[in-house]
Amino acid sequence: MIYASNFKTNNTRAYTKEYLKTLNEFMGKNGIKDEIYIFPTSTSLDTFKNISLNITIGAQNAYPAKNGSYTGEIGLEQLDEFGIKTILIGHSERREILKESQEFIAEKFNFFKEQGFRIIYCIGETKETRDMGKTMEYLWSEFDGIDLEYKELIVAYEPIWAIGTGVSAKKEDIDEVLSALRAKVKNPLLYGGSVKDTNIKEILSIKECDGVLIGSASWKVENFCKIIKNGQKG
Ligand code: PEP
């Protein structure tokens, strides 16, 4: 299974180091073999040489350029310095708050695809879209310009109305969307939106669910470890 943690604008560089040390020890002690992705803030990126091979550090965002004049952004050169080869693209907070268009998101996707990055590509509908019965139509439109055959692609379905609200989508609703996505996406499918230690087991039991992308419930390492522990089979 895949467990990904998106720190968003949380945690310091010092705490990120401590977080990874604790997580690494927890994984070793408990023989956890799952694939773990951590997306710290860009100021916390580093090489983190002493962590287990199944923990991958990724960037929450980067500008689709090697370097240049893009004030406030980081580019490929800054990611290369730390050997970062994984990136989140299309998160709803970047689409909604930072007004990233589908065209720009596709440009970013294609730039990092060219560089061979593993891309966790996020899609998700608003509550209004869902209420109008247009969820799938909307989700497919978020794939405009995106190569669904790209071998390093992971898709994260994150309904916007379930993000940060404490209320996850219902099992049947996630099941329905992931099954529909599976028709065109052969790569791993994640669910994100208020995943926590109490619902992880149920979410991972969904047929087409290959893992989770977690925000708030993963920012403290002990909570993230508890989620991973509760998600184990048996
Ligand atoms: C997210 O924003 O990717 C997310 C899943 O957040 P949360 O877990 O807090 O709902």
mmCIF file with all atom_site columns, C-alpha atoms and ligand atoms in Angstrom, residues 4-6 8 88 91-93 122 156-160 162-168 191-196 212-219, ligand 1:
data_model
loop_
_atom_site.group_PDB
_atom_site.id
_atom_site.type_symbol
_atom_site.label_atom_id
_atom_site.label_alt_id
_atom_site.label_comp_id
_atom_site.label_asym_id
_atom_site.label_entity_id
_atom_site.label_seq_id
_atom_site.pdbx_PDB_ins_code
_atom_site.Cartn_x
_atom_site.Cartn_y
_atom_site.Cartn_z
_atom_site.occupancy
_atom_site.B_iso_or_equiv
_atom_site.pdbx_formal_charge
_atom_site.auth_seq_id
_atom_site.auth_comp_id
_atom_site.auth_asym_id
_atom_site.auth_atom_id
_atom_site.pdbx_PDB_model_num
ATOM   1  C CA . ALA A 1 4   ? 1.637   9.677  1.411  1.00 0.00 ? 4   ALA A CA 1
ATOM   2  C CA . SER A 1 5   ? 1.816   12.635 3.765  1.00 0.00 ? 5   SER A CA 1
ATOM   3  C CA . ASN A 1 6   ? 1.377   16.174 2.504  1.00 0.00 ? 6   ASN A CA 1
ATOM   4  C CA . LYS A 1 8   ? 1.324   21.610 3.208  1.00 0.00 ? 8   LYS A CA 1
ATOM   5  C CA . LEU A 1 88  ? 2.706   16.496 -6.245 1.00 0.00 ? 88  LEU A CA 1
ATOM   6  C CA . HIS A 1 91  ? -3.579  19.584 -5.647 1.00 0.00 ? 91  HIS A CA 1
ATOM   7  C CA . SER A 1 92  ? -6.936  21.330 -5.160 1.00 0.00 ? 92  SER A CA 1
ATOM   8  C CA . GLU A 1 93  ? -5.354  23.986 -2.940 1.00 0.00 ? 93  GLU A CA 1
ATOM   9  C CA . CYS A 1 122 ? -4.428  15.071 -7.710 1.00 0.00 ? 122 CYS A CA 1
ATOM   10 C CA . ALA A 1 156 ? -4.878  10.734 -6.010 1.00 0.00 ? 156 ALA A CA 1
ATOM   11 C CA . TYR A 1 157 ? -8.650  11.187 -5.923 1.00 0.00 ? 157 TYR A CA 1
ATOM   12 C CA . GLU A 1 158 ? -9.345  13.866 -3.322 1.00 0.00 ? 158 GLU A CA 1
ATOM   13 C CA . PRO A 1 159 ? -12.898 15.221 -3.212 1.00 0.00 ? 159 PRO A CA 1
ATOM   14 C CA . ILE A 1 160 ? -12.481 18.873 -2.207 1.00 0.00 ? 160 ILE A CA 1
ATOM   15 C CA . ALA A 1 162 ? -13.666 15.993 2.190  1.00 0.00 ? 162 ALA A CA 1
ATOM   16 C CA . ILE A 1 163 ? -10.281 17.735 2.485  1.00 0.00 ? 163 ILE A CA 1
ATOM   17 C CA . GLY A 1 164 ? -9.497  19.071 5.937  1.00 0.00 ? 164 GLY A CA 1
ATOM   18 C CA . THR A 1 165 ? -13.108 18.757 7.056  1.00 0.00 ? 165 THR A CA 1
ATOM   19 C CA . GLY A 1 166 ? -12.684 15.710 9.290  1.00 0.00 ? 166 GLY A CA 1
ATOM   20 C CA . VAL A 1 167 ? -15.405 13.998 7.268  1.00 0.00 ? 167 VAL A CA 1
ATOM   21 C CA . SER A 1 168 ? -14.161 11.528 4.687  1.00 0.00 ? 168 SER A CA 1
ATOM   22 C CA . TYR A 1 191 ? -7.823  8.324  -1.957 1.00 0.00 ? 191 TYR A CA 1
ATOM   23 C CA . GLY A 1 192 ? -7.359  11.545 0.026  1.00 0.00 ? 192 GLY A CA 1
ATOM   24 C CA . GLY A 1 193 ? -9.727  13.560 2.209  1.00 0.00 ? 193 GLY A CA 1
ATOM   25 C CA . SER A 1 194 ? -9.881  13.307 6.002  1.00 0.00 ? 194 SER A CA 1
ATOM   26 C CA . VAL A 1 195 ? -8.098  9.973  6.205  1.00 0.00 ? 195 VAL A CA 1
ATOM   27 C CA . LYS A 1 196 ? -7.239  9.165  9.835  1.00 0.00 ? 196 LYS A CA 1
ATOM   28 C CA . VAL A 1 212 ? -3.901  7.181  0.680  1.00 0.00 ? 212 VAL A CA 1
ATOM   29 C CA . LEU A 1 213 ? -2.756  10.797 0.531  1.00 0.00 ? 213 LEU A CA 1
ATOM   30 C CA . ILE A 1 214 ? -3.098  12.402 3.956  1.00 0.00 ? 214 ILE A CA 1
ATOM   31 C CA . GLY A 1 215 ? -2.928  15.999 5.125  1.00 0.00 ? 215 GLY A CA 1
ATOM   32 C CA . SER A 1 216 ? -3.793  17.124 8.654  1.00 0.00 ? 216 SER A CA 1
ATOM   33 C CA . ALA A 1 217 ? -3.877  13.716 10.354 1.00 0.00 ? 217 ALA A CA 1
ATOM   34 C CA . SER A 1 218 ? -0.279  13.046 9.239  1.00 0.00 ? 218 SER A CA 1
ATOM   35 C CA . TRP A 1 219 ? 1.462   16.210 10.391 1.00 0.00 ? 219 TRP A CA 1
HETATM 36 C C1 . PEP B 2 .   ? -4.962  16.837 1.275  1.00 0.00 ? 1   PEP B C1 1
HETATM 37 O O1 . PEP B 2 .   ? -5.098  18.058 1.284  1.00 0.00 ? 1   PEP B O1 1
HETATM 38 O O2 . PEP B 2 .   ? -4.256  16.281 0.401  1.00 0.00 ? 1   PEP B O2 1
HETATM 39 C C2 . PEP B 2 .   ? -5.643  16.063 2.294  1.00 0.00 ? 1   PEP B C2 1
HETATM 40 C C3 . PEP B 2 .   ? -5.928  14.823 2.022  1.00 0.00 ? 1   PEP B C3 1
HETATM 41 O O3 . PEP B 2 .   ? -5.933  16.708 3.457  1.00 0.00 ? 1   PEP B O3 1
HETATM 42 P P1 . PEP B 2 .   ? -6.685  16.106 4.755  1.00 0.00 ? 1   PEP B P1 1
HETATM 43 O O4 . PEP B 2 .   ? -6.126  14.748 5.003  1.00 0.00 ? 1   PEP B O4 1
HETATM 44 O O5 . PEP B 2 .   ? -6.383  17.078 5.849  1.00 0.00 ? 1   PEP B O5 1
HETATM 45 O O6 . PEP B 2 .   ? -8.129  16.043 4.417  1.00 0.00 ? 1   PEP B O6 1
#
